[in-house]
Coordinates of C-alpha atoms (C1' of nucleotides) in Angstrom, one line a residue:
Chain A
X25 CA 128.0 20.8 144.9
X26 CA 127.8 22.1 141.4
X27 CA 128.1 19.0 139.3
X28 CA 125.6 18.3 136.6
X29 CA 124.3 21.8 136.6
X30 CA 125.0 22.7 133.0
X31 CA 125.9 20.0 130.5
X32 CA 126.6 22.6 127.9
X33 CA 125.8 21.6 124.4
X34 CA 125.7 25.3 123.6
X35 CA 126.5 26.4 120.0
X36 CA 122.7 26.3 120.2
X37 CA 121.7 27.8 116.9
X38 CA 124.5 30.3 116.5
X39 CA 124.7 31.8 113.1
X40 CA 128.1 32.3 111.5
X41 CA 127.8 36.0 112.0
X42 CA 127.1 35.5 115.7
X43 CA 130.1 33.2 116.0
X44 CA 132.2 35.9 114.4
X45 CA 130.9 38.5 116.9
X46 CA 131.7 36.1 119.8
X47 CA 135.1 35.5 118.4
X48 CA 135.7 39.2 118.3
X49 CA 134.5 39.6 121.9
X50 CA 136.8 36.7 122.9
X51 CA 139.8 38.4 121.3
X52 CA 138.9 41.6 123.0
X53 CA 138.5 39.8 126.3
X54 CA 142.0 38.4 126.0
X55 CA 143.5 41.7 125.0
X56 CA 141.8 44.0 127.4
X57 CA 140.4 41.9 130.2
X58 CA 137.1 42.5 131.8
X59 CA 136.8 46.2 131.1
X60 CA 135.7 45.5 127.6
X61 CA 132.7 47.7 126.7
X62 CA 129.8 47.0 124.5
X63 CA 130.9 49.8 122.2
X64 CA 134.3 48.2 121.8
X65 CA 132.8 44.8 121.0
X66 CA 130.5 46.4 118.5
X67 CA 133.3 48.3 116.8
X68 CA 135.6 45.3 116.7
X69 CA 132.9 43.1 115.4
X70 CA 131.6 45.7 113.0
X71 CA 128.2 45.4 114.2
X72 CA 125.8 47.8 116.0
X73 CA 125.2 47.8 119.7
X74 CA 121.5 47.3 119.0
X75 CA 122.3 44.0 117.4
X76 CA 124.4 42.9 120.4
X77 CA 121.5 43.7 122.7
X78 CA 119.0 41.9 120.4
X79 CA 121.1 38.8 120.2
X80 CA 122.5 38.6 123.7
X81 CA 120.2 40.5 125.9
X82 CA 122.6 42.5 128.0
X83 CA 126.3 42.7 128.8
X84 CA 126.3 39.6 131.0
X85 CA 124.5 37.7 128.3
X86 CA 127.2 38.6 125.9
X87 CA 129.9 37.6 128.4
X88 CA 128.1 34.3 129.1
X89 CA 127.7 33.5 125.4
X90 CA 131.3 34.3 124.8
X91 CA 132.5 32.0 127.6
X92 CA 130.2 29.2 126.4
X93 CA 131.3 29.7 122.8
X94 CA 134.9 29.3 123.8
X95 CA 133.9 26.2 125.8
X96 CA 132.1 24.7 122.9
X97 CA 135.3 25.0 120.9
X98 CA 137.3 22.6 122.9
X99 CA 136.5 19.2 121.6
X100 CA 137.0 16.1 123.7
X101 CA 139.1 13.5 122.2
X102 CA 138.1 10.1 123.6
X103 CA 140.8 7.9 125.0
X104 CA 140.7 4.3 123.7
X105 CA 141.0 1.8 126.4
X106 CA 142.1 -1.1 124.3
X107 CA 145.3 -2.9 124.9
X108 CA 146.0 -1.1 128.1
X109 CA 149.6 -1.6 129.3
X110 CA 151.7 0.4 131.6
X111 CA 153.5 2.4 128.9
X112 CA 150.2 3.4 127.2
X113 CA 148.7 4.3 130.6
X114 CA 151.8 6.4 131.4
X115 CA 151.6 8.1 128.0
X116 CA 147.9 8.9 128.5
X117 CA 148.6 10.5 131.9
X118 CA 151.4 12.5 130.5
X119 CA 149.2 13.6 127.6
X120 CA 146.5 14.8 130.0
X121 CA 149.1 16.6 132.1
X122 CA 150.6 18.3 129.1
X123 CA 147.3 19.3 127.6
X124 CA 146.1 20.7 130.9
X125 CA 149.2 22.7 131.4
X126 CA 148.9 24.1 127.9
X127 CA 145.3 25.0 128.6
X128 CA 145.7 26.8 131.9
X129 CA 148.7 28.7 130.6
X130 CA 147.0 29.9 127.4
X131 CA 146.1 33.6 127.1
X132 CA 142.5 32.6 126.5
X133 CA 142.1 30.5 129.5
X134 CA 143.8 33.1 131.7
X135 CA 141.5 35.8 130.4
X136 CA 138.4 33.7 130.8
X137 CA 139.2 32.6 134.3
X138 CA 140.0 36.1 135.3
X139 CA 136.6 37.3 134.1
X140 CA 134.9 34.4 135.8
X141 CA 136.7 34.9 139.0
X142 CA 135.8 38.6 139.0
X143 CA 132.1 37.8 138.4
X144 CA 132.0 35.1 141.1
X145 CA 132.2 37.7 143.8
X146 CA 128.9 39.3 142.9
X147 CA 127.4 35.9 142.2
X148 CA 125.2 37.4 139.5
X149 CA 125.7 35.0 136.7
X150 CA 127.2 31.6 136.2
X151 CA 130.5 32.3 134.6
X152 CA 132.3 30.6 137.3
X153 CA 130.2 27.5 137.0
X154 CA 130.6 27.4 133.3
X155 CA 134.4 27.8 133.5
X156 CA 134.6 25.1 136.2
X157 CA 132.3 22.8 134.3
X158 CA 134.3 23.1 131.1
X159 CA 137.7 23.1 132.8
X160 CA 138.3 21.3 136.0
X161 CA 135.2 19.1 135.9
X162 CA 135.5 18.3 132.2
X163 CA 139.1 17.2 132.8
X164 CA 138.0 14.9 135.7
X165 CA 135.3 13.4 133.5
X166 CA 137.7 12.5 130.8
X167 CA 140.5 11.3 133.1
X168 CA 138.5 9.2 135.5
X169 CA 137.8 6.4 133.0
X170 CA 141.5 6.2 132.3
X171 CA 142.2 5.9 136.0
X172 CA 139.5 3.3 136.4
X173 CA 140.8 1.3 133.5
X174 CA 144.3 1.5 135.0
X175 CA 143.0 0.2 138.2
X176 CA 141.1 -2.6 136.6
X177 CA 144.1 -3.6 134.7
X178 CA 146.0 -3.7 137.9
X179 CA 148.4 -0.8 137.3
X180 CA 146.8 1.6 139.8
X181 CA 145.6 1.3 143.3
X182 CA 143.1 3.8 144.8
X183 CA 139.9 3.6 146.6
X184 CA 138.3 6.8 145.3
X185 CA 138.8 8.0 141.7
X186 CA 137.9 11.5 142.7
X187 CA 140.6 11.7 145.3
X188 CA 143.1 10.2 142.9
X189 CA 142.1 12.7 140.3
X190 CA 142.5 15.6 142.6
X191 CA 146.0 14.5 143.6
X192 CA 146.9 14.2 140.0
X193 CA 145.5 17.6 139.4
X194 CA 147.5 19.1 142.2
X195 CA 150.7 17.4 141.0
X196 CA 150.2 18.8 137.5
X197 CA 149.0 22.3 138.1
X198 CA 150.8 23.0 141.4
X199 CA 151.0 26.8 141.7
X200 CA 150.9 27.5 138.0
X201 CA 147.3 28.6 137.6
X202 CA 147.1 31.0 140.6
X203 CA 150.4 32.6 139.7
X204 CA 149.3 33.2 136.2
X205 CA 146.0 34.5 137.2
X206 CA 147.7 36.9 139.6
X207 CA 149.9 38.2 136.9
X208 CA 153.1 36.4 137.6
X209 CA 155.2 36.2 134.4
X210 CA 155.6 32.5 134.3
X211 CA 156.9 31.4 131.0
X212 CA 156.0 27.8 130.2
X213 CA 157.8 26.6 127.2
X214 CA 156.7 23.5 125.5
X215 CA 159.7 21.6 126.7
X216 CA 159.1 22.8 130.3
X217 CA 155.5 21.6 130.0
X218 CA 156.6 18.3 128.7
X219 CA 159.1 17.9 131.6
X220 CA 156.4 18.8 134.1
X221 CA 154.0 16.3 132.6
X222 CA 156.5 13.5 132.9
X223 CA 157.4 14.5 136.5
X224 CA 153.8 14.8 137.6
X225 CA 153.0 11.4 136.0
X226 CA 155.9 9.7 137.6
X227 CA 155.0 11.2 141.0
X228 CA 151.4 10.1 140.5
X229 CA 152.5 6.6 139.6
X230 CA 154.8 6.5 142.6
X231 CA 151.8 7.3 144.8
X232 CA 149.1 5.3 143.2
X233 CA 150.9 2.7 141.1
X234 CA 150.2 -0.9 142.2
X235 CA 153.0 -2.4 144.2
X236 CA 152.3 -5.7 142.5
X237 CA 152.1 -5.9 138.7
X238 CA 148.8 -6.5 136.9
X239 CA 149.1 -10.3 137.4
X240 CA 150.4 -10.1 140.9
X241 CA 153.6 -11.7 142.2
Chain B
X237 CA 160.2 36.6 137.8
X238 CA 158.9 38.7 140.5
X239 CA 160.7 37.7 143.5
X240 CA 162.2 40.3 145.8
X241 CA 160.1 43.0 144.4
X242 CA 158.4 44.2 147.5
X243 CA 159.6 43.0 150.8
X244 CA 156.7 44.7 152.5
X245 CA 157.3 46.0 155.9
X246 CA 154.2 48.2 155.2
X247 CA 152.3 49.4 158.2
X248 CA 154.5 52.3 157.3
X249 CA 153.4 55.0 159.7
X250 CA 149.7 54.1 159.8
X251 CA 147.8 55.9 162.5
X252 CA 145.2 53.9 164.4
X253 CA 142.5 55.8 162.7
X254 CA 143.9 54.9 159.3
X255 CA 144.1 51.3 160.3
X256 CA 140.4 51.4 161.3
X257 CA 139.6 52.8 157.9
X258 CA 141.5 50.1 156.2
X259 CA 139.8 47.5 158.3
X260 CA 136.4 48.9 157.3
X261 CA 137.5 48.7 153.7
X262 CA 138.6 45.2 154.2
X263 CA 135.3 44.1 155.6
X264 CA 133.5 45.8 152.8
X265 CA 135.7 44.1 150.3
X266 CA 134.9 40.7 151.8
X267 CA 131.2 41.5 151.8
X268 CA 130.7 43.1 148.5
X269 CA 133.7 42.2 146.3
X270 CA 135.4 44.5 144.0
X271 CA 132.5 46.9 143.4
X272 CA 133.0 48.6 146.7
X273 CA 132.7 52.4 146.2
X274 CA 134.6 55.2 147.8
X275 CA 131.3 56.4 149.2
X276 CA 130.6 53.0 150.8
X277 CA 134.1 52.9 152.4
X278 CA 133.7 56.5 153.7
X279 CA 130.3 55.7 155.1
X280 CA 131.4 52.4 156.7
X281 CA 134.5 54.0 158.2
X282 CA 132.7 57.1 159.3
X283 CA 135.1 59.3 157.5
X284 CA 134.9 61.7 154.7
X285 CA 135.8 61.0 151.1
X286 CA 138.1 63.9 151.2
X287 CA 140.1 62.2 153.9
X288 CA 140.2 59.0 151.9
X289 CA 141.7 60.8 148.9
X290 CA 144.1 62.8 151.1
X291 CA 145.4 59.6 152.8
X292 CA 145.4 57.1 149.9
X293 CA 145.5 59.2 146.7
X294 CA 142.8 57.5 144.7
X295 CA 140.8 54.3 144.7
X296 CA 143.6 52.1 143.6
X297 CA 145.8 53.5 146.4
X298 CA 143.1 52.7 148.9
X299 CA 142.8 49.2 147.5
X300 CA 146.6 48.7 147.6
X301 CA 146.8 50.0 151.1
X302 CA 144.0 47.7 152.1
X303 CA 145.7 44.6 150.7
X304 CA 149.0 45.5 152.2
X305 CA 147.3 46.2 155.5
X306 CA 145.8 42.7 155.5
X307 CA 149.2 41.3 154.5
X308 CA 150.9 43.0 157.3
X309 CA 148.5 41.4 159.8
X310 CA 149.6 37.8 159.1
X311 CA 152.6 37.3 161.3
X312 CA 155.1 34.7 160.6
X313 CA 155.7 32.2 163.4
X314 CA 159.3 30.9 163.0
X315 CA 159.8 27.2 163.2
X316 CA 162.4 26.0 165.5
X317 CA 164.8 23.5 164.0
X318 CA 166.1 22.0 167.2
X319 CA 165.8 18.4 167.9
X320 CA 164.5 17.6 164.4
X321 CA 163.2 14.0 164.2
X322 CA 160.7 12.5 161.8
X323 CA 157.6 13.0 163.9
X324 CA 158.3 16.7 164.5
X325 CA 159.1 17.1 160.8
X326 CA 155.9 15.4 159.9
X327 CA 154.0 17.6 162.4
X328 CA 155.6 20.7 160.9
X329 CA 154.5 19.8 157.4
X330 CA 151.0 18.9 158.5
X331 CA 150.9 22.3 160.3
X332 CA 151.9 24.1 157.2
X333 CA 149.4 22.3 155.1
X334 CA 146.6 22.9 157.5
X335 CA 147.4 26.5 157.9
X336 CA 147.6 27.0 154.2
X337 CA 144.3 25.4 153.6
X338 CA 142.7 27.5 156.3
X339 CA 144.1 30.6 154.7
X340 CA 143.1 30.0 151.1
X341 CA 139.6 28.9 152.2
X342 CA 139.0 32.0 154.3
X343 CA 136.6 34.7 153.2
X344 CA 139.3 37.3 153.4
X345 CA 141.7 35.4 151.2
X346 CA 139.1 34.6 148.6
X347 CA 138.0 38.2 148.4
X348 CA 141.5 39.6 148.2
X349 CA 142.6 37.1 145.6
X350 CA 139.5 37.9 143.5
X351 CA 140.3 41.6 143.6
X352 CA 143.9 41.0 142.8
X353 CA 143.1 38.6 139.9
X354 CA 140.6 41.1 138.5
X355 CA 143.2 43.8 138.6
X356 CA 145.9 41.7 137.1
X357 CA 144.3 41.8 133.7
X358 CA 144.7 45.6 133.4
X359 CA 148.2 45.5 134.9
X360 CA 147.7 48.9 136.4
X361 CA 148.7 48.3 140.0
X362 CA 150.6 45.6 141.9
X363 CA 147.8 43.9 143.7
X364 CA 148.7 40.6 142.2
X365 CA 152.3 41.0 143.1
X366 CA 151.4 41.9 146.7
X367 CA 149.1 39.0 147.1
X368 CA 151.6 36.5 145.6
X369 CA 154.4 37.9 147.7
X370 CA 152.5 37.6 150.9
X371 CA 150.8 34.3 150.0
X372 CA 152.5 31.7 147.8
X373 CA 156.0 33.2 148.1
X374 CA 155.8 33.9 151.8
X375 CA 154.8 30.3 152.3
X376 CA 157.7 29.1 150.3
X377 CA 160.1 31.3 152.3
X378 CA 158.8 29.8 155.5
X379 CA 158.7 26.2 154.4
X380 CA 161.9 25.9 152.6
X381 CA 164.1 26.1 155.7
X382 CA 162.1 23.2 157.1
X383 CA 162.6 21.2 154.0
X384 CA 166.3 21.9 154.0
X385 CA 166.5 21.0 157.7
X386 CA 164.7 17.8 156.9
X387 CA 167.1 17.0 154.1
X388 CA 170.2 17.7 156.2
X389 CA 168.8 15.5 159.0
X390 CA 168.5 12.8 156.4
X391 CA 164.7 12.5 156.3
X392 CA 164.2 14.1 153.0
X393 CA 165.8 13.7 149.6
X394 CA 165.5 16.3 146.9
X395 CA 167.8 18.2 144.7
X396 CA 165.9 21.5 144.5
X397 CA 164.0 22.9 147.4
X398 CA 161.9 25.0 145.1
X399 CA 160.7 22.0 143.1
X400 CA 160.0 20.1 146.3
X401 CA 158.1 23.0 147.7
X402 CA 155.9 23.3 144.6
X403 CA 155.1 19.7 144.7
X404 CA 154.1 20.0 148.4
X405 CA 152.0 23.1 147.4
X406 CA 150.2 21.1 144.7
X407 CA 149.5 18.2 147.0
X408 CA 148.0 20.5 149.6
X409 CA 146.0 22.9 147.6
X410 CA 145.1 20.7 144.6
X411 CA 142.0 22.3 143.0
X412 CA 140.7 24.0 146.2
X413 CA 141.8 27.5 145.5
X414 CA 140.6 27.8 141.9
X415 CA 137.3 26.2 142.7
X416 CA 136.7 28.6 145.6
X417 CA 137.8 31.6 143.5
X418 CA 135.4 30.5 140.8
X419 CA 132.5 30.4 143.3
X420 CA 132.3 26.7 143.9
X421 CA 130.7 26.0 147.2
X422 CA 133.4 23.9 148.7
X423 CA 132.9 23.5 152.4
X424 CA 136.1 22.8 154.2
X425 CA 135.5 21.8 157.8
X426 CA 138.3 21.8 160.2
X427 CA 138.3 18.0 160.3
X428 CA 138.4 17.8 156.5
X429 CA 141.3 20.3 156.5
X430 CA 143.1 18.2 159.1
X431 CA 142.6 15.1 157.0
X432 CA 143.8 16.7 153.9
X433 CA 146.9 18.0 155.7
X434 CA 147.8 14.5 156.9
X435 CA 147.2 13.0 153.5
X436 CA 149.2 15.7 151.7
X437 CA 152.1 15.2 154.1
X438 CA 152.1 11.5 153.8
X439 CA 152.1 11.8 150.0
X440 CA 154.9 14.3 150.2
X441 CA 156.9 12.0 152.4
X442 CA 156.3 9.1 150.1
X443 CA 157.7 11.1 147.2
X444 CA 160.6 12.9 149.0
X445 CA 161.2 10.8 152.1
X446 CA 164.7 9.4 152.3
X447 CA 164.7 5.7 151.5
X448 CA 167.5 5.2 154.0
X449 CA 167.1 6.6 157.6
X450 CA 168.9 9.6 158.9
X451 CA 172.0 7.5 159.7
X452 CA 171.9 5.4 156.5
X453 CA 172.5 1.7 156.4
Chain C
dT271 C1' 109.5 47.7 91.2
dC272 C1' 108.6 47.7 95.8
dG273 C1' 107.7 46.9 100.5
dA274 C1' 109.7 44.4 104.4
dT275 C1' 113.2 42.7 107.2
dG276 C1' 117.7 42.7 109.2
dG277 C1' 121.6 44.9 110.4
dC278 C1' 125.0 49.0 110.5
dG279 C1' 126.3 53.5 112.4
dT280 C1' 125.5 57.0 115.5
dA281 C1' 123.4 60.1 118.5
dC282 C1' 121.2 60.1 122.8
dC283 C1' 119.7 59.2 127.7
dG284 C1' 120.2 57.8 132.5
dT285 C1' 122.9 56.5 136.0
dA286 C1' 126.7 55.1 138.8
dC287 C1' 130.8 56.4 140.6
dG288 C1' 135.4 58.6 141.0
dT289 C1' 136.9 63.0 142.2
dT290 C1' 136.6 67.7 144.0
dA291 C1' 134.8 71.6 146.6
dC292 C1' 133.0 73.6 150.6
dG293 C1' 130.7 74.7 155.0
dG294 C1' 130.6 73.1 159.7
dT295 C1' 132.9 70.9 163.9
dT296 C1' 136.4 69.3 167.0
dC297 C1' 140.8 69.8 169.1
dG298 C1' 145.6 70.9 170.4
dG299 C1' 148.6 74.9 171.2
dC300 C1' 149.3 79.7 172.7
Chain D
dG87 C1' 139.3 82.5 174.5
dC88 C1' 141.4 82.3 169.8
dC89 C1' 143.7 80.2 165.6
dG90 C1' 144.7 76.9 162.4
dA91 C1' 144.8 72.2 161.2
dA92 C1' 142.5 68.0 160.6
dC93 C1' 138.4 65.9 159.7
dC94 C1' 133.3 65.0 158.9
dG95 C1' 129.3 65.2 156.0
dT96 C1' 127.4 66.3 151.8
dA97 C1' 126.6 68.5 147.6
dA98 C1' 128.3 69.0 143.1
dC99 C1' 130.9 68.0 138.8
dG100 C1' 132.7 65.2 135.0
dT101 C1' 132.9 61.1 132.7
dA102 C1' 132.4 56.5 131.2
dC103 C1' 129.4 53.2 130.0
dG104 C1' 125.1 50.3 129.7
dG105 C1' 121.1 50.6 127.3
dT106 C1' 117.8 52.7 123.6
dA107 C1' 116.1 55.2 119.5
dC108 C1' 116.4 56.3 114.9
dG109 C1' 117.9 57.0 110.2
dC110 C1' 119.9 54.6 106.4
dC111 C1' 121.3 50.8 103.4
dA112 C1' 121.3 46.1 101.5
dT113 C1' 119.1 41.9 100.5
dC114 C1' 115.2 39.3 99.2
dG115 C1' 110.7 37.6 98.0
dA116 C1' 106.5 38.9 95.4

DNA sequence: TCGATGGCGTACCGTACGTTACGGTTCGGC
DNA sequence: GCCGAACCGTAACGTACGGTACGCCATCGA
């Protein structure tokens, strides 16, 4: 289990300058992958290495701060649960699917996940936990209320929201993330993403949609 | 696209001694992750570094050979398509799902995928391609004939085998692989895997099973 | 005006590791 | 028994990079 390990408010007292430095590190990470050096970050950010060490402790600290900084930038848009009907539920699910596909296919996400995966082998720091907590688990946390609302409104049928979520996750992501992480050139256009979102949502509704309508037969 | 890049017969003239060395490297890779050193491999395999360099060129060559060697070890068991009925189709699908879950949750697969993901960022070598080709694409190559047979027998309905396969893939793997790669302690017991295989198969049949029987109404 | 603080640039140190070189040993062929 | 090839073990080399020290400048409060 790793839930509820880091609730990540982060942005904890970061000066503008520090944010700039982390942005530079992030860009470098996207461009060059994990072999980014402290010297490169310092040069790109126009700061001295000494400052990097004073602010972030060591290389892992910088990496962690960078990942957390990126995580803090994705803001959660709450879903309103008023007037829930089937079209709006469908639209919500499609929106989640589309957003998620956009995220996992973005250069930033790919780079961050690669770094985190690489560091997970030598379980030294918590990059993997941070990425999971702000990716997969954050998604679940946002989506589950929608699923629950759909169930209470009688549009969905499932016994366990976690299981339902994981199925939705699988229907949306399929093999996309692992292929991208492994370097497969998988071009996801906006229209392809939109189509996949619709397909995944329809499949999910086919599996978990209530046979009877919200009022019953 | 990266299909049909490496058809990988490999094992290309590997002496027993060389296989032993690669096995040692593989074990070391599983134990220590990507930071395995040439010295460590030489010591573990009781060979000299000079021999390593003569045989495999450089560190990347050794890594590539190791990954290919592991890939060459998984033998494909062909599925017989005789006497296809719904129970045997279901059993085949469950078997594929179960096997796949066992593979992606194995220490070896996790270690290899981590290394390949790490190397994909600095697109220097083809580790990612090799892993994909022997993982996700090999699975597709084996499963698609089964899907086609199921369709011709009238048990399945789909227009594109690739799309159907990817949905099956998503239903089986869900978030398992990325969570494991990121270091989440996800314990998959045999019974849990079996249950997941059954669930994924049922969901797949619910989505792609023919509404009419094999003979039709 | 002036000391102090914070940060930039750079030179430097130590180490880890990839790579190479070399002496010693085993072994198959003559 | 002798030769050369292959291989083991290890020492040595070169370099890249994490981490540190230091000189210099700008800003700021007194």
